[in-house]
GROMACS .gro file of C-alpha atoms in nm:
model
  448
    1MET     CA    1  18.756  23.089   4.233
    2PRO     CA    2  18.508  22.862   4.420
    3LEU     CA    3  18.265  22.641   4.230
    4SER     CA    4  17.953  22.837   4.142
    5PRO     CA    5  17.632  22.706   4.306
    6ALA     CA    6  17.441  22.764   3.982
    7ARG     CA    7  17.675  22.537   3.784
    8LEU     CA    8  17.670  22.269   4.052
    9ALA     CA    9  17.289  22.276   4.064
   10ALA     CA   10  17.267  22.263   3.683
   11PHE     CA   11  17.502  21.963   3.675
   12ARG     CA   12  17.300  21.773   3.935
   13ILE     CA   13  16.970  21.845   3.761
   14LEU     CA   14  17.107  21.737   3.423
   15MET     CA   15  17.242  21.416   3.575
   16LYS     CA   16  16.899  21.334   3.723
   17ILE     CA   17  16.732  21.399   3.388
   18ALA     CA   18  16.991  21.181   3.210
   19GLN     CA   19  16.898  20.899   3.447
   20GLY     CA   20  16.527  20.940   3.363
   21GLY     CA   21  16.434  21.131   3.676
   22GLY     CA   22  16.177  21.404   3.620
   23PHE     CA   23  16.158  21.725   3.424
   24ALA     CA   24  16.374  22.035   3.431
   25VAL     CA   25  16.078  22.269   3.485
   26ASP     CA   26  15.997  22.101   3.818
   27MET     CA   27  16.353  22.079   3.950
   28LEU     CA   28  16.435  22.439   3.856
   29HIS     CA   29  16.146  22.561   4.072
   30ASP     CA   30  16.250  22.345   4.367
   31ASP     CA   31  16.536  22.372   4.618
   32PRO     CA   32  16.814  22.471   4.594
   33VAL     CA   33  16.752  22.676   4.277
   34SER     CA   34  16.439  22.842   4.420
   35ARG     CA   35  16.657  22.992   4.697
   36PHE     CA   36  16.923  23.134   4.464
   37ASN     CA   37  16.961  23.504   4.395
   38PRO     CA   38  16.814  23.612   4.057
   39ALA     CA   39  17.148  23.600   3.873
   40ASP     CA   40  17.232  23.246   3.988
   41ARG     CA   41  16.876  23.131   3.919
   42ARG     CA   42  16.897  23.265   3.563
   43LEU     CA   43  17.236  23.099   3.508
   44ALA     CA   44  17.123  22.761   3.640
   45THR     CA   45  16.807  22.774   3.428
   46GLY     CA   46  16.997  22.881   3.117
   47LEU     CA   47  17.256  22.607   3.158
   48VAL     CA   48  17.003  22.329   3.212
   49TYR     CA   49  16.780  22.421   2.920
   50GLY     CA   50  17.073  22.512   2.697
   51VAL     CA   51  17.251  22.180   2.743
   52LEU     CA   52  16.926  21.987   2.697
   53ARG     CA   53  16.846  22.172   2.374
   54GLN     CA   54  17.197  22.145   2.229
   55LYS     CA   55  17.291  21.800   2.360
   56SER     CA   56  17.355  21.610   2.036
   57CYS     CA   57  17.511  21.912   1.864
   58LEU     CA   58  17.751  21.953   2.156
   59ASP     CA   59  17.836  21.583   2.152
   60TRP     CA   60  17.896  21.592   1.777
   61TYR     CA   61  18.143  21.881   1.812
   62LEU     CA   62  18.310  21.747   2.127
   63ALA     CA   63  18.370  21.414   1.951
   64THR     CA   64  18.607  21.599   1.715
   65LEU     CA   65  18.814  21.717   2.013
   66VAL     CA   66  18.831  21.402   2.224
   67GLU     CA   67  19.067  21.126   2.118
   68ARG     CA   68  18.844  20.842   2.235
   69PRO     CA   69  18.470  20.787   2.169
   70LEU     CA   70  18.254  21.005   2.395
   71GLU     CA   71  18.036  20.710   2.496
   72ARG     CA   72  18.341  20.551   2.659
   73LEU     CA   73  18.377  20.845   2.900
   74ASP     CA   74  18.198  20.832   3.234
   75ARG     CA   75  17.854  20.992   3.229
   76GLU     CA   76  17.963  21.262   3.473
   77VAL     CA   77  18.260  21.354   3.255
   78ARG     CA   78  18.043  21.382   2.943
   79MET     CA   79  17.800  21.607   3.128
   80VAL     CA   80  18.076  21.838   3.254
   81LEU     CA   81  18.213  21.862   2.899
   82ARG     CA   82  17.869  21.958   2.769
   83LEU     CA   83  17.825  22.221   3.037
   84GLY     CA   84  18.166  22.373   2.973
   85ALA     CA   85  18.134  22.363   2.594
   86TYR     CA   86  17.784  22.514   2.605
   87GLN     CA   87  17.913  22.815   2.799
   88ILE     CA   88  18.204  22.867   2.559
   89LEU     CA   89  18.002  22.820   2.240
   90PHE     CA   90  17.666  22.976   2.329
   91LEU     CA   91  17.711  23.217   2.623
   92SER     CA   92  17.911  23.519   2.509
   93ARG     CA   93  17.907  23.677   2.857
   94VAL     CA   94  18.094  23.389   3.019
   95PRO     CA   95  18.475  23.423   2.983
   96VAL     CA   96  18.639  23.111   2.843
   97ARG     CA   97  18.883  23.092   3.135
   98ALA     CA   98  18.595  23.097   3.383
   99ALA     CA   99  18.406  22.824   3.195
  100VAL     CA  100  18.716  22.600   3.186
  101HIS     CA  101  18.806  22.658   3.551
  102GLN     CA  102  18.452  22.593   3.670
  103ALA     CA  103  18.431  22.274   3.462
  104VAL     CA  104  18.755  22.143   3.616
  105GLU     CA  105  18.625  22.220   3.966
  106LEU     CA  106  18.294  22.056   3.882
  107VAL     CA  107  18.448  21.730   3.762
  108LYS     CA  108  18.655  21.717   4.081
  109ARG     CA  109  18.338  21.766   4.288
  110SER     CA  110  18.169  21.484   4.095
  111ARG     CA  111  18.434  21.237   4.218
  112GLN     CA  112  18.600  21.217   3.878
  113ARG     CA  113  18.917  21.403   3.978
  114SER     CA  114  19.126  21.189   3.741
  115ALA     CA  115  18.938  21.344   3.445
  116ALA     CA  116  19.036  21.703   3.536
  117ALA     CA  117  19.325  21.712   3.288
  118LEU     CA  118  19.102  21.580   3.008
  119ILE     CA  119  18.835  21.841   3.082
  120ASN     CA  120  19.093  22.118   3.084
  121ALA     CA  121  19.255  22.008   2.757
  122VAL     CA  122  18.932  21.955   2.562
  123LEU     CA  123  18.765  22.278   2.669
  124ARG     CA  124  19.078  22.481   2.591
  125LYS     CA  125  19.050  22.348   2.234
  126THR     CA  126  18.680  22.435   2.219
  127ASP     CA  127  18.653  22.731   1.984
  128GLN     CA  128  18.342  22.928   1.888
  129ALA     CA  129  18.468  23.024   1.542
  130GLY     CA  130  18.566  22.664   1.465
  131PHE     CA  131  18.230  22.538   1.590
  132GLU     CA  132  18.037  22.784   1.374
  133GLN     CA  133  18.244  22.692   1.069
  134ALA     CA  134  18.181  22.322   1.128
  135CYS     CA  135  17.806  22.388   1.163
  136ARG     CA  136  17.800  22.577   0.831
  137GLN     CA  137  17.943  22.270   0.661
  138LEU     CA  138  17.656  22.049   0.778
  139PRO     CA  139  17.421  21.976   0.486
  140ALA     CA  140  17.091  22.162   0.517
  141ASP     CA  141  16.925  21.934   0.262
  142SER     CA  142  16.921  21.615   0.470
  143PRO     CA  143  16.757  21.504   0.795
  144ARG     CA  144  17.101  21.405   0.925
  145GLY     CA  145  17.239  21.755   0.876
  146LEU     CA  146  16.935  21.921   1.031
  147SER     CA  147  16.940  21.672   1.318
  148LEU     CA  148  17.299  21.762   1.410
  149ARG     CA  149  17.269  22.137   1.351
  150PHE     CA  150  16.952  22.178   1.555
  151SER     CA  151  17.007  21.894   1.802
  152HIS     CA  152  16.698  21.679   1.748
  153PRO     CA  153  16.679  21.300   1.705
  154GLU     CA  154  16.727  21.204   1.341
  155TRP     CA  155  16.421  20.975   1.337
  156LEU     CA  156  16.199  21.268   1.440
  157VAL     CA  157  16.355  21.506   1.186
  158SER     CA  158  16.300  21.244   0.915
  159ARG     CA  159  15.932  21.212   1.011
  160TRP     CA  160  15.873  21.584   1.007
  161SER     CA  161  16.066  21.653   0.687
  162GLY     CA  162  15.869  21.380   0.511
  163ARG     CA  163  15.547  21.551   0.618
  164TRP     CA  164  15.639  21.921   0.597
  165GLY     CA  165  15.952  21.938   0.382
  166LEU     CA  166  16.304  22.027   0.490
  167HIS     CA  167  16.260  22.405   0.495
  168ARG     CA  168  15.959  22.413   0.727
  169THR     CA  169  16.110  22.141   0.943
  170GLY     CA  170  16.425  22.350   0.983
  171LEU     CA  171  16.213  22.645   1.100
  172VAL     CA  172  16.039  22.428   1.360
  173LEU     CA  173  16.370  22.286   1.485
  174HIS     CA  174  16.518  22.634   1.516
  175HIS     CA  175  16.205  22.749   1.701
  176ASN     CA  176  16.232  22.457   1.945
  177ASN     CA  177  16.579  22.575   2.051
  178ASP     CA  178  16.466  22.926   2.143
  179PRO     CA  179  16.369  22.998   2.507
  180PRO     CA  180  15.987  22.983   2.536
  181ARG     CA  181  15.776  23.279   2.637
  182VAL     CA  182  15.573  23.254   2.958
  183HIS     CA  183  15.197  23.293   2.921
  184PHE     CA  184  14.952  23.341   3.204
  185ARG     CA  185  14.595  23.437   3.293
  186SER     CA  186  14.391  23.558   3.585
  187ASN     CA  187  14.291  23.274   3.815
  188SER     CA  188  14.047  23.446   4.046
  189PRO     CA  189  13.678  23.538   4.026
  190ARG     CA  190  13.764  23.872   4.186
  191LEU     CA  191  14.074  23.974   3.987
  192GLY     CA  192  14.003  24.168   3.669
  193GLN     CA  193  14.249  24.202   3.382
  194LYS     CA  194  14.335  24.569   3.445
  195GLU     CA  195  14.385  24.515   3.816
  196MET     CA  196  14.607  24.210   3.752
  197VAL     CA  197  14.829  24.401   3.510
  198SER     CA  198  14.845  24.702   3.742
  199ILE     CA  199  14.961  24.490   4.036
  200LEU     CA  200  15.224  24.312   3.827
  201GLU     CA  201  15.361  24.635   3.684
  202ALA     CA  202  15.380  24.786   4.033
  203GLU     CA  203  15.595  24.484   4.132
  204GLY     CA  204  15.832  24.547   3.841
  205TYR     CA  205  15.699  24.301   3.581
  206ARG     CA  206  15.655  24.384   3.214
  207VAL     CA  207  15.361  24.208   3.051
  208CYS     CA  208  15.151  24.240   2.737
  209SER     CA  209  14.840  24.077   2.591
  210CYS     CA  210  14.876  23.780   2.356
  211ARG     CA  211  14.730  23.801   2.006
  212LEU     CA  212  14.592  23.446   2.025
  213GLY     CA  213  14.299  23.535   2.246
  214GLU     CA  214  14.147  23.771   2.497
  215GLY     CA  215  14.259  23.713   2.853
  216ILE     CA  216  14.588  23.547   2.752
  217TRP     CA  217  14.894  23.740   2.869
  218VAL     CA  218  15.267  23.705   2.811
  219VAL     CA  219  15.564  23.805   3.028
  220ASP     CA  220  15.828  24.033   2.878
  221GLU     CA  221  16.036  24.061   3.195
  222GLY     CA  222  16.032  23.900   3.540
  223ASP     CA  223  15.986  23.563   3.712
  224LEU     CA  224  15.612  23.531   3.774
  225THR     CA  225  15.655  23.256   4.032
  226LYS     CA  226  15.789  23.526   4.266
  227SER     CA  227  15.489  23.756   4.221
  228SER     CA  228  15.236  23.810   4.499
  229LEU     CA  229  14.949  23.708   4.269
  230TYR     CA  230  15.107  23.374   4.184
  231ARG     CA  231  15.186  23.299   4.547
  232ARG     CA  232  14.821  23.365   4.638
  233GLY     CA  233  14.694  23.149   4.351
  234GLN     CA  234  14.526  23.446   4.179
  235LEU     CA  235  14.740  23.408   3.868
  236ALA     CA  236  14.793  23.088   3.667
  237ILE     CA  237  15.096  23.026   3.444
  238GLN     CA  238  14.958  22.840   3.144
  239GLY     CA  239  15.066  22.815   2.780
  240ALA     CA  240  14.872  23.014   2.522
  241GLY     CA  241  14.767  22.703   2.330
  242SER     CA  242  14.663  22.533   2.652
  243GLN     CA  243  14.442  22.828   2.745
  244LEU     CA  244  14.249  22.795   2.419
  245ILE     CA  245  14.148  22.431   2.469
  246ALA     CA  246  13.884  22.478   2.739
  247ARG     CA  247  13.710  22.741   2.525
  248LEU     CA  248  13.613  22.466   2.280
  249LEU     CA  249  13.381  22.324   2.548
  250GLU     CA  250  13.166  22.641   2.529
  251LEU     CA  251  13.110  22.625   2.903
  252LYS     CA  252  12.797  22.759   3.062
  253PRO     CA  253  12.704  22.825   3.424
  254ARG     CA  254  12.566  22.513   3.591
  255ASP     CA  255  12.752  22.277   3.354
  256VAL     CA  256  12.881  21.966   3.531
  257CYS     CA  257  13.223  21.893   3.387
  258LEU     CA  258  13.507  21.643   3.400
  259ASP     CA  259  13.876  21.705   3.334
  260LEU     CA  260  13.998  21.350   3.286
  261CYS     CA  261  14.376  21.415   3.280
  262SER     CA  262  14.395  21.705   3.519
  263GLY     CA  263  14.763  21.716   3.608
  264THR     CA  264  14.824  22.023   3.824
  265GLY     CA  265  14.481  22.162   3.747
  266GLY     CA  266  14.541  22.449   3.504
  267LYS     CA  267  14.268  22.352   3.259
  268ALA     CA  268  14.025  22.246   3.534
  269SER     CA  269  14.041  22.586   3.702
  270HIS     CA  270  14.009  22.755   3.363
  271MET     CA  271  13.693  22.553   3.299
  272VAL     CA  272  13.536  22.686   3.619
  273GLN     CA  273  13.643  23.038   3.526
  274LEU     CA  274  13.491  23.011   3.177
  275GLY     CA  275  13.171  22.885   3.340
  276LYS     CA  276  13.146  23.219   3.525
  277GLY     CA  277  13.256  23.050   3.846
  278GLN     CA  278  12.932  22.849   3.853
  279ALA     CA  279  13.031  22.542   3.651
  280SER     CA  280  13.121  22.239   3.861
  281VAL     CA  281  13.442  22.059   3.763
  282ILE     CA  282  13.595  21.733   3.880
  283GLY     CA  283  13.963  21.692   3.800
  284VAL     CA  284  14.093  21.335   3.773
  285ASP     CA  285  14.457  21.230   3.770
  286SER     CA  286  14.646  20.917   3.867
  287ASN     CA  287  14.919  21.115   4.043
  288LEU     CA  288  14.833  21.223   4.396
  289GLY     CA  289  15.126  21.464   4.409
  290ARG     CA  290  15.002  21.654   4.104
  291LEU     CA  291  14.651  21.683   4.249
  292ARG     CA  292  14.789  21.815   4.577
  293ILE     CA  293  14.961  22.089   4.377
  294ALA     CA  294  14.634  22.150   4.190
  295ARG     CA  295  14.440  22.191   4.514
  296GLU     CA  296  14.701  22.427   4.655
  297ARG     CA  297  14.716  22.643   4.341
  298HIS     CA  298  14.349  22.656   4.251
  299GLY     CA  299  14.133  22.538   4.542
  300ARG     CA  300  14.145  22.869   4.727
  301GLN     CA  301  13.998  23.054   4.429
  302TRP     CA  302  13.730  22.818   4.298
  303SER     CA  303  13.488  22.647   4.535
  304ASN     CA  304  13.337  22.435   4.253
  305LEU     CA  305  13.656  22.235   4.196
  306ARG     CA  306  13.688  21.878   4.323
  307TRP     CA  307  13.971  21.629   4.278
  308VAL     CA  308  13.971  21.250   4.238
  309VAL     CA  309  14.279  21.028   4.229
  310ALA     CA  310  14.213  20.764   3.963
  311ASP     CA  311  14.362  20.613   3.648
  312GLY     CA  312  14.165  20.749   3.353
  313THR     CA  313  14.251  20.444   3.142
  314ARG     CA  314  14.058  20.218   3.384
  315SER     CA  315  13.698  20.205   3.501
  316LEU     CA  316  13.636  20.524   3.699
  317PRO     CA  317  13.471  20.549   4.043
  318LEU     CA  318  13.220  20.810   3.925
  319SER     CA  319  12.841  20.773   3.908
  320LEU     CA  320  12.773  21.116   3.755
  321ARG     CA  321  12.697  21.185   3.392
  322PHE     CA  322  12.870  21.499   3.270
  323ASP     CA  323  12.765  21.780   3.037
  324LYS     CA  324  13.120  21.851   2.923
  325ILE     CA  325  13.433  21.635   2.936
  326LEU     CA  326  13.789  21.735   2.851
  327VAL     CA  327  14.042  21.464   2.768
  328ASP     CA  328  14.375  21.646   2.746
  329ALA     CA  329  14.549  21.317   2.691
  330VAL     CA  330  14.888  21.189   2.792
  331CYS     CA  331  15.092  21.209   2.472
  332SER     CA  332  15.439  21.223   2.320
  333GLY     CA  333  15.461  21.599   2.381
  334THR     CA  334  15.629  21.670   2.046
  335GLY     CA  335  15.451  22.007   2.044
  336THR     CA  336  15.628  22.104   2.368
  337LEU     CA  337  15.994  22.045   2.278
  338ARG     CA  338  16.069  22.415   2.320
  339ARG     CA  339  15.944  22.408   2.679
  340ASN     CA  340  16.041  22.049   2.765
  341PRO     CA  341  16.356  21.976   2.562
  342GLU     CA  342  16.433  21.655   2.753
  343ILE     CA  343  16.139  21.488   2.578
  344ARG     CA  344  16.328  21.476   2.248
  345TRP     CA  345  16.592  21.247   2.403
  346ARG     CA  346  16.344  21.018   2.581
  347LEU     CA  347  16.088  20.962   2.308
  348ARG     CA  348  16.112  20.662   2.072
  349VAL     CA  349  15.912  20.606   1.755
  350GLU     CA  350  15.755  20.293   1.904
  351ASP     CA  351  15.610  20.506   2.186
  352LEU     CA  352  15.356  20.657   1.946
  353ALA     CA  353  15.155  20.334   1.906
  354ARG     CA  354  15.166  20.269   2.281
  355LEU     CA  355  15.043  20.620   2.359
  356ALA     CA  356  14.765  20.597   2.099
  357GLY     CA  357  14.639  20.288   2.282
  358LEU     CA  358  14.626  20.479   2.611
  359GLN     CA  359  14.452  20.772   2.444
  360LEU     CA  360  14.178  20.545   2.307
  361LYS     CA  361  14.123  20.396   2.654
  362LEU     CA  362  14.083  20.747   2.796
  363LEU     CA  363  13.826  20.833   2.530
  364ASP     CA  364  13.641  20.505   2.584
  365ASN     CA  365  13.604  20.580   2.956
  366ALA     CA  366  13.504  20.940   2.888
  367ALA     CA  367  13.234  20.824   2.645
  368ASP     CA  368  13.072  20.614   2.920
  369LEU     CA  369  13.044  20.921   3.145
  370LEU     CA  370  12.901  21.174   2.898
  371ARG     CA  371  12.529  21.242   2.894
  372PRO     CA  372  12.339  21.237   2.562
  373GLY     CA  373  12.393  21.568   2.385
  374GLY     CA  374  12.707  21.635   2.588
  375THR     CA  375  13.039  21.762   2.450
  376LEU     CA  376  13.369  21.574   2.454
  377VAL     CA  377  13.691  21.762   2.368
  378TYR     CA  378  13.999  21.554   2.291
  379ALA     CA  379  14.329  21.743   2.295
  380THR     CA  380  14.701  21.670   2.283
  381CYS     CA  381  15.024  21.868   2.271
  382SER     CA  382  15.150  21.629   2.003
  383LEU     CA  383  15.226  21.702   1.638
  384GLU     CA  384  15.192  21.336   1.537
  385PRO     CA  385  14.890  21.211   1.336
  386GLU     CA  386  14.899  20.873   1.515
  387GLU     CA  387  14.799  21.051   1.836
  388ASN     CA  388  14.567  21.308   1.683
  389GLU     CA  389  14.351  21.256   1.374
  390GLN     CA  390  14.402  20.879   1.372
  391VAL     CA  391  14.294  20.842   1.736
  392VAL     CA  392  13.978  21.045   1.670
  393GLU     CA  393  13.899  20.840   1.360
  394ARG     CA  394  13.944  20.513   1.551
  395PHE     CA  395  13.726  20.636   1.837
  396LEU     CA  396  13.443  20.750   1.611
  397SER     CA  397  13.449  20.425   1.413
  398SER     CA  398  13.392  20.225   1.732
  399HIS     CA  399  13.141  20.470   1.890
  400PRO     CA  400  12.854  20.529   1.647
  401GLY     CA  401  12.674  20.732   1.914
  402PHE     CA  402  12.929  21.012   1.872
  403ARG     CA  403  12.985  21.256   1.589
  404LEU     CA  404  13.260  21.504   1.510
  405ARG     CA  405  13.158  21.867   1.544
  406PRO     CA  406  13.357  22.150   1.381
  407ALA     CA  407  13.608  22.270   1.639
  408CYS     CA  408  13.536  22.633   1.548
  409ASP     CA  409  13.161  22.647   1.484
  410GLU     CA  410  13.053  22.955   1.288
  411SER     CA  411  12.782  23.023   1.547
  412SER     CA  412  13.025  23.019   1.840
  413LYS     CA  413  13.141  23.360   1.961
  414ALA     CA  414  13.385  23.191   2.200
  415CYS     CA  415  13.583  23.039   1.913
  416GLN     CA  416  13.610  23.334   1.675
  417GLU     CA  417  13.983  23.385   1.734
  418LEU     CA  418  14.047  23.015   1.665
  419ARG     CA  419  13.889  22.995   1.319
  420PRO     CA  420  14.209  23.068   1.124
  421HIS     CA  421  14.357  22.756   1.286
  422CYS     CA  422  14.069  22.519   1.215
  423GLU     CA  423  14.073  22.284   0.917
  424ASP     CA  424  13.884  21.961   0.842
  425GLY     CA  425  13.690  22.011   1.164
  426PHE     CA  426  14.002  22.001   1.386
  427LEU     CA  427  14.192  22.271   1.573
  428ARG     CA  428  14.565  22.272   1.501
  429LEU     CA  429  14.798  22.524   1.660
  430PRO     CA  430  15.152  22.470   1.529
  431PRO     CA  431  15.434  22.598   1.753
  432LEU     CA  432  15.545  22.850   1.490
  433VAL     CA  433  15.197  23.005   1.501
  434THR     CA  434  15.128  23.004   1.873
  435GLN     CA  435  15.480  23.085   2.000
  436SER     CA  436  15.376  22.838   2.270
  437ASP     CA  437  15.308  22.466   2.260
  438GLY     CA  438  15.183  22.290   1.950
  439VAL     CA  439  14.823  22.184   2.012
  440PHE     CA  440  14.566  21.956   1.846
  441ALA     CA  441  14.200  21.934   1.946
  442ALA     CA  442  13.879  21.772   1.827
  443VAL     CA  443  13.524  21.839   1.947
  444MET     CA  444  13.281  21.546   1.958
  445GLU     CA  445  12.920  21.526   2.061
  446ALA     CA  446  12.717  21.240   2.206
  447VAL     CA  447  12.412  21.207   1.981
  448LYS     CA  448  12.084  21.235   2.170
   0.00000   0.00000   0.00000
């Protein structure tokens, strides 16, 4: 049996991620995976995300089967063991013999032929019933036990359990290991909701509306990146929580707006859309590659979108004063661990203070560009107070010309669906509630 292209692609992607190179979501939509048939594409995607989500749990179990410490094995050998064990322990449709054979072939291809016998021996001892029994013996009343069972760093589990308690933390960890749902919206001034759904259903997709807000849709079946609407830029794939952020700006036609951390432009295009196609939006990002993607995805639909390559933490080359500014800040991403599982293995507790410093610089620069009476929305996909409430408090204490406004104002029709998630003036969308990313947002106003 030849080596499967899906397994080889998954191995190579996982090795790049282990070396700090990029995110799975980008590599899985690039060559060669983008050219695979649907079955191979699903397998490659499932293997990459599955191994990333279960990494420390797999290593913990494999350590009981390998005679020497795992860290003393070559990186390629450890990765092949994880891939093989994941298939045996978590993928019931993959025969054990096939998983073992493919792992042996894969380690040979990775120039570690001498490890083939080790791979074969360890994976033949890998047993689903034994694994499940070992997991049941892990203590559910300690961060260490939860960390191993649900494959999250122990320092992060300890933080969350201290804040939420062990039971709720366990629910969040379990949630983070489930495949995320794909949310999307119309991204065209000429494409109505009914027409969008009709076209997608005619192409074989199954979709339904999302309870979090009007105009937010979720995919039940199908890869939207292959749809005609996505290829034409008339449909935007965007998390449910992310789609709610721009609504806090209460955009109006003729508003002049800034998206200070634009990335690939999803929120910037949504801002134009919410402004009835008449709001003007400038998207700023330090990464030229991301802005090229933004222009390709959104520029054909919205003529009022402009892009500027600049570092939002430094003085910006803009002379305008804006009515509305969105700072969807660079952050730890702890609210996105379901969608971006590699973050949990890269993040360190000391990163939180560093990121908070960057977030304050972004807000400082945004404050200089907002006109009196204008609205500034600060948002993150973090669950950590150091990046959320504490950043807002520090900003307001050093900017007396700004005040906090309730995120879900009683007079705002645009924010009615958000009111159950607003407390103490802030918007908080926990992952368990949104079934998407965890989101925090604050609305601030420049006093006239």
